[in-house]
MMTF fields as JSON, N, C-alpha, C and O atoms, coordinates in Angstrom:
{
  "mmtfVersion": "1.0.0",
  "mmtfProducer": "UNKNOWN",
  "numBonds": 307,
  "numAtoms": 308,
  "numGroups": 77,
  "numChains": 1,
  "numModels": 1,
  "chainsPerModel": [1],
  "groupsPerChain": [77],
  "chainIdList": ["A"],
  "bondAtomList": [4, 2, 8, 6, 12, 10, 16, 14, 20, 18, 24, 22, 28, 26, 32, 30, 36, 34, 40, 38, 44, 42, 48, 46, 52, 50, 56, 54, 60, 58, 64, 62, 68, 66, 72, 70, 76, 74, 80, 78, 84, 82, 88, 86, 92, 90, 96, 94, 100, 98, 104, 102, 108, 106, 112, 110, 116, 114, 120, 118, 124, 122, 128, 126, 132, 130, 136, 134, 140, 138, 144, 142, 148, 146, 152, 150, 156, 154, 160, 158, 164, 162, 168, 166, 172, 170, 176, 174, 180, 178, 184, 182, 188, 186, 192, 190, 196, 194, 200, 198, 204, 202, 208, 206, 212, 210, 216, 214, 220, 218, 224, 222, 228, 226, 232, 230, 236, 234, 240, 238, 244, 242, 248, 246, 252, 250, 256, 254, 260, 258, 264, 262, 268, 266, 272, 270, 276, 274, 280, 278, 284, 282, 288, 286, 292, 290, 296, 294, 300, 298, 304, 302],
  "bondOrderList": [1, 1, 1, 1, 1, 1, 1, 1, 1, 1, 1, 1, 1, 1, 1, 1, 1, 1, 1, 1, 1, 1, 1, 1, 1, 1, 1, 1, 1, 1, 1, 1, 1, 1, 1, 1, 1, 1, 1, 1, 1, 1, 1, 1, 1, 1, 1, 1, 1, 1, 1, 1, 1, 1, 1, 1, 1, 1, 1, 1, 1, 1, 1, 1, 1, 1, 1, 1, 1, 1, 1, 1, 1, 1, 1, 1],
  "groupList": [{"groupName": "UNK", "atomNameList": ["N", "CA", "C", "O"], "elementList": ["N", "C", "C", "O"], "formalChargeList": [0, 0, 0, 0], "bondAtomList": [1, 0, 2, 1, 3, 2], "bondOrderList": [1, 1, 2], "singleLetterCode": "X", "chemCompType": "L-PEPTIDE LINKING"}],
  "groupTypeList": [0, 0, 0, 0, 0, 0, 0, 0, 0, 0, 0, 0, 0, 0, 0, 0, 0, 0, 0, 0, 0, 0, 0, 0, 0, 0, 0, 0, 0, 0, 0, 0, 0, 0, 0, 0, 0, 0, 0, 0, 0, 0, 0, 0, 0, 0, 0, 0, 0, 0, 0, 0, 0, 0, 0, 0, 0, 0, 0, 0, 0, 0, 0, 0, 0, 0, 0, 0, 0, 0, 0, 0, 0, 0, 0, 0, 0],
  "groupIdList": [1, 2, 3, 4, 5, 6, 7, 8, 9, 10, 11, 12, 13, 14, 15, 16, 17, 18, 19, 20, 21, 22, 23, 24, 25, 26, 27, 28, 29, 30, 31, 32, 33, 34, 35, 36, 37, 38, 39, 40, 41, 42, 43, 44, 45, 46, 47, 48, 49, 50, 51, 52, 53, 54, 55, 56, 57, 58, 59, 60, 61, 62, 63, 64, 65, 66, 67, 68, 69, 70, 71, 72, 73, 74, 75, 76, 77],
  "secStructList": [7, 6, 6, 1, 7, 7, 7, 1, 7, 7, 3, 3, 3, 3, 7, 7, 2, 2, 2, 2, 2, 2, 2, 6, 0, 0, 0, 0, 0, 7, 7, 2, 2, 2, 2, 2, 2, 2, 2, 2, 2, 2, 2, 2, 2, 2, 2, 2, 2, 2, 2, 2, 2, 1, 1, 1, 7, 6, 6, 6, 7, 7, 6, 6, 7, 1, 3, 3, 3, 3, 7, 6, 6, 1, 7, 7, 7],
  "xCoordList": [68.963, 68.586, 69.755, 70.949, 69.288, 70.792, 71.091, 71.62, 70.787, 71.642, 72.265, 72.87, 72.066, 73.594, 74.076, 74.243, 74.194, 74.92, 75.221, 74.395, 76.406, 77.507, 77.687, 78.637, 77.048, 77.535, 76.402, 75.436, 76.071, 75.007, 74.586, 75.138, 73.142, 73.086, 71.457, 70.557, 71.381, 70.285, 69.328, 69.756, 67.608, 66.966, 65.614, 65.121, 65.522, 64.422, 63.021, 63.252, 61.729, 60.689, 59.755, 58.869, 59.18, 58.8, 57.753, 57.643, 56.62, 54.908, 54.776, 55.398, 53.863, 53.52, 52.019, 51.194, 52.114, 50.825, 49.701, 48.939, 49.301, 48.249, 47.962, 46.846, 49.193, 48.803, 48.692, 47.764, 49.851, 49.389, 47.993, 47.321, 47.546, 46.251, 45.015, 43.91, 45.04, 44.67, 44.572, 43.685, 45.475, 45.669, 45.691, 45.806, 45.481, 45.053, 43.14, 42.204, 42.994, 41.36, 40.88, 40.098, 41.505, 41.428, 41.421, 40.655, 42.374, 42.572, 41.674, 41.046, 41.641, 41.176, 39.448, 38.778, 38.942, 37.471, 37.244, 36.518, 38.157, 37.907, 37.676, 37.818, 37.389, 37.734, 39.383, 40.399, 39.387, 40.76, 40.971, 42.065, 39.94, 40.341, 40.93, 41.758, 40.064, 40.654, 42.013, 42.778, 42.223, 43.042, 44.639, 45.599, 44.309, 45.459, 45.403, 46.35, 44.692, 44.99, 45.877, 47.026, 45.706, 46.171, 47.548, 48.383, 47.701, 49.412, 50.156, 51.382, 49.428, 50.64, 50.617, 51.577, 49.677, 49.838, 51.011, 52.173, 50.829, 52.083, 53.081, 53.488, 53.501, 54.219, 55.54, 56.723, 54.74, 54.97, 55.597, 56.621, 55.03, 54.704, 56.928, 58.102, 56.253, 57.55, 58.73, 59.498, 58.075, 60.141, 60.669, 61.863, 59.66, 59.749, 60.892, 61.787, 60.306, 60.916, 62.184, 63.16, 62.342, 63.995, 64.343, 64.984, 64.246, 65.004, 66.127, 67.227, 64.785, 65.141, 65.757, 66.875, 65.534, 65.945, 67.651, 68.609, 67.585, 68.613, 69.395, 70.334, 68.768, 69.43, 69.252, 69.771, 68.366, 68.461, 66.905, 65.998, 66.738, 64.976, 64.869, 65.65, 63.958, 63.551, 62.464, 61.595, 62.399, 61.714, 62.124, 61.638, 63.275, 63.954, 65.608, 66.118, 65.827, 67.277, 67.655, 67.76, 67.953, 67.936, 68.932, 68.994, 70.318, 71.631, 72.237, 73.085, 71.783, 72.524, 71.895, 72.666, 71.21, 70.289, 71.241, 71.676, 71.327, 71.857, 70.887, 71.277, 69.738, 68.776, 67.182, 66.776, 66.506, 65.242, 64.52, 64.694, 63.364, 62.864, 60.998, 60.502, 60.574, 59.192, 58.651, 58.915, 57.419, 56.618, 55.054, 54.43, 54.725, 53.323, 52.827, 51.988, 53.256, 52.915, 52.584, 51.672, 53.316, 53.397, 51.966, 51.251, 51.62, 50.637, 51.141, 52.229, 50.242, 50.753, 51.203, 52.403, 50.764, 51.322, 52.124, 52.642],
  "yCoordList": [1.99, 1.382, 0.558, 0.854, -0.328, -1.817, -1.391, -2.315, -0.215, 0.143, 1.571, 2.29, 1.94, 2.9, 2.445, 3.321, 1.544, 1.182, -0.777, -1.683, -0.815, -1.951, -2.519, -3.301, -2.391, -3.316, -3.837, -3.216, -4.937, -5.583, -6.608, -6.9, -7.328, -8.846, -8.414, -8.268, -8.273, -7.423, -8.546, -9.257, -8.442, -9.834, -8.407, -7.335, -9.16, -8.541, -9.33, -10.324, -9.173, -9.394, -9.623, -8.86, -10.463, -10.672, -11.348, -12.573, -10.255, -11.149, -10.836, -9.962, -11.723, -11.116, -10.038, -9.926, -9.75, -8.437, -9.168, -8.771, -10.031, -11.233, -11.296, -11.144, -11.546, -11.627, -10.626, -10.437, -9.681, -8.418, -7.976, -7.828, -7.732, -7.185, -8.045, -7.549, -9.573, -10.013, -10.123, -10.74, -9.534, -8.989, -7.406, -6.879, -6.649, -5.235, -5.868, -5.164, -6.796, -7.0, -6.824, -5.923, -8.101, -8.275, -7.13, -6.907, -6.611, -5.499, -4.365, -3.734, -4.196, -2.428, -2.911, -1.883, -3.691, -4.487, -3.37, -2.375, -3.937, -3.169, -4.243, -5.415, -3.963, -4.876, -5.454, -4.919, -6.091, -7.181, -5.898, -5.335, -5.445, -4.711, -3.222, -2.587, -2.871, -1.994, -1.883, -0.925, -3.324, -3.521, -3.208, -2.465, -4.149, -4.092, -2.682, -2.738, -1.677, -0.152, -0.103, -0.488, 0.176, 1.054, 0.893, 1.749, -0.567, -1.322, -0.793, -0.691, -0.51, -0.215, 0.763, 1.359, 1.627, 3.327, 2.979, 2.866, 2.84, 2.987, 2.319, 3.115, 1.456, 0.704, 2.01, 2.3, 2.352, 2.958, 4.214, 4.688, 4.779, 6.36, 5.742, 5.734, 5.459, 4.212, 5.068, 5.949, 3.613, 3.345, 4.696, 4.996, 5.487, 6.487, 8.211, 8.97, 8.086, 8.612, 7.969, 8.657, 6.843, 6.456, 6.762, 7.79, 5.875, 6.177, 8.237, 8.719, 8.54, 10.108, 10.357, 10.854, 10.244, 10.314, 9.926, 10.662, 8.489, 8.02, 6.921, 6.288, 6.823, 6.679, 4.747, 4.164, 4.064, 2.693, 2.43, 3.077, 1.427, 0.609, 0.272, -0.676, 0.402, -0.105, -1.238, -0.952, -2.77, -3.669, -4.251, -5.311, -3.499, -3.912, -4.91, -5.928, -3.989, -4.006, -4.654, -3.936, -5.881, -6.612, -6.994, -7.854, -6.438, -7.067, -6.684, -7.451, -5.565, -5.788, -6.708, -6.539, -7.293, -8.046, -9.515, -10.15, -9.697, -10.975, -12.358, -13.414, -12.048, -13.255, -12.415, -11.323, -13.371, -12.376, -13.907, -14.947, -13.189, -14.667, -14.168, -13.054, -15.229, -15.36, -15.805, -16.646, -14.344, -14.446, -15.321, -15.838, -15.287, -15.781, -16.678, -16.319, -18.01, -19.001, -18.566, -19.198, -17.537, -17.33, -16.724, -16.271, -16.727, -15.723, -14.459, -14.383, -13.475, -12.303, -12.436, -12.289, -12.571, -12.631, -13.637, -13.892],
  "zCoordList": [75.609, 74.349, 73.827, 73.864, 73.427, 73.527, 71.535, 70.917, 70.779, 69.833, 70.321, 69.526, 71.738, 71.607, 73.265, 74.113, 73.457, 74.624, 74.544, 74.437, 74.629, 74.131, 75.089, 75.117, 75.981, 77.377, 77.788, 77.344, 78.614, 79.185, 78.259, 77.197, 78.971, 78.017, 77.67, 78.497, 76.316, 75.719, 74.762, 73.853, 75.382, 75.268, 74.13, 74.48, 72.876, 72.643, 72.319, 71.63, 72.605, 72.811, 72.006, 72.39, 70.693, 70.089, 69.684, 69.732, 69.1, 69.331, 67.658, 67.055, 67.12, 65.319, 65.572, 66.478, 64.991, 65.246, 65.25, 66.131, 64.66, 65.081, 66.837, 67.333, 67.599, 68.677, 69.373, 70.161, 69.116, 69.577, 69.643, 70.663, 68.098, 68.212, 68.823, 68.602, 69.749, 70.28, 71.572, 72.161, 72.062, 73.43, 73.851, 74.957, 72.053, 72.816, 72.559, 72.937, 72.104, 71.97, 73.015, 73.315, 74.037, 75.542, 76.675, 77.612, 76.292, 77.22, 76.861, 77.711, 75.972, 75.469, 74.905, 74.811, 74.675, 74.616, 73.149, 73.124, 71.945, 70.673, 69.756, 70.103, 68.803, 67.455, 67.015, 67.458, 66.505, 66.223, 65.01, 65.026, 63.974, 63.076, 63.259, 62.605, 64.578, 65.648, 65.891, 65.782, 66.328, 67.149, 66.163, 66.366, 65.109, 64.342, 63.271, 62.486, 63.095, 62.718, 64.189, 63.973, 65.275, 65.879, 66.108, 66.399, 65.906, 66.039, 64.918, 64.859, 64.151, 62.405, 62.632, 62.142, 63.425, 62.97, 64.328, 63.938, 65.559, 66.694, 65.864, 65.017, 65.791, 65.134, 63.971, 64.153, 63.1, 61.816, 62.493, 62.001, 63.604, 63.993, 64.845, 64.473, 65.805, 66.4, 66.225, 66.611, 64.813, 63.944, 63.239, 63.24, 62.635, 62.104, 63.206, 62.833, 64.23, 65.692, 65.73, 65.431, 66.023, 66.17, 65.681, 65.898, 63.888, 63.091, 62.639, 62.371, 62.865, 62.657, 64.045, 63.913, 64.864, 66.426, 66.511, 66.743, 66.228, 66.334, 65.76, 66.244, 64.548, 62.997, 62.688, 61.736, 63.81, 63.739, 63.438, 63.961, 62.554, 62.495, 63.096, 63.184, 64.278, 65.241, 64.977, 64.153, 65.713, 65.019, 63.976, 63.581, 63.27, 62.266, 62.247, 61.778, 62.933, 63.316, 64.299, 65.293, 64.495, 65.92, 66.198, 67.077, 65.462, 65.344, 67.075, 67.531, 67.901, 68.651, 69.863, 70.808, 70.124, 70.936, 70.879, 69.918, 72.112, 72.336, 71.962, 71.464, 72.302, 72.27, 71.757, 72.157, 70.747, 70.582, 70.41, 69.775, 71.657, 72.126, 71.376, 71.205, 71.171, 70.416, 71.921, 72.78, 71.622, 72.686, 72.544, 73.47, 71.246, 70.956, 71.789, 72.615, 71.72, 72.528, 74.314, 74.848, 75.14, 76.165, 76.526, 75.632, 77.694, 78.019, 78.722, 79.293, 78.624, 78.921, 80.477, 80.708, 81.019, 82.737, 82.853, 83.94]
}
């Protein structure tokens, strides 16, 4: 996890929940309204685990990431 290890070149991955929950549409054949409950509850459930885990916001906190690249535009494969 690139907040407790200082070495290496650390890229983080970035979609807005819009697309997310458009590609669990695709995959998982649910509702978009579906789609986006289940992202906030993982999401929420997540950050909540680190944080207590290991004291950083996860999704939040992106200071140690070398590069945080916007995925939206991309397609999944």
């Amino acid at each position: 996890m690139p907040w407790l290890l200082n070495e290496g070149f650390k890229v983080w991955l970035e979609s807005s929940p819009q697309v997310r929950a458009k590609r669990l549409v695709t995959r998982d054949s649910i509702s978009i309204e579906e789609a986006l409950k289940a992202l906030n509850e993982k999401d929420e459930l997540t950050r909540q685990i680190y944080k207590g885990l290991y004291g950083f916001d996860l999704g939040y906190d992106l200071s140690p990431f070398n590069i945080v690249l916007a995925t939206d535009e991309l397609e999944p494969d």
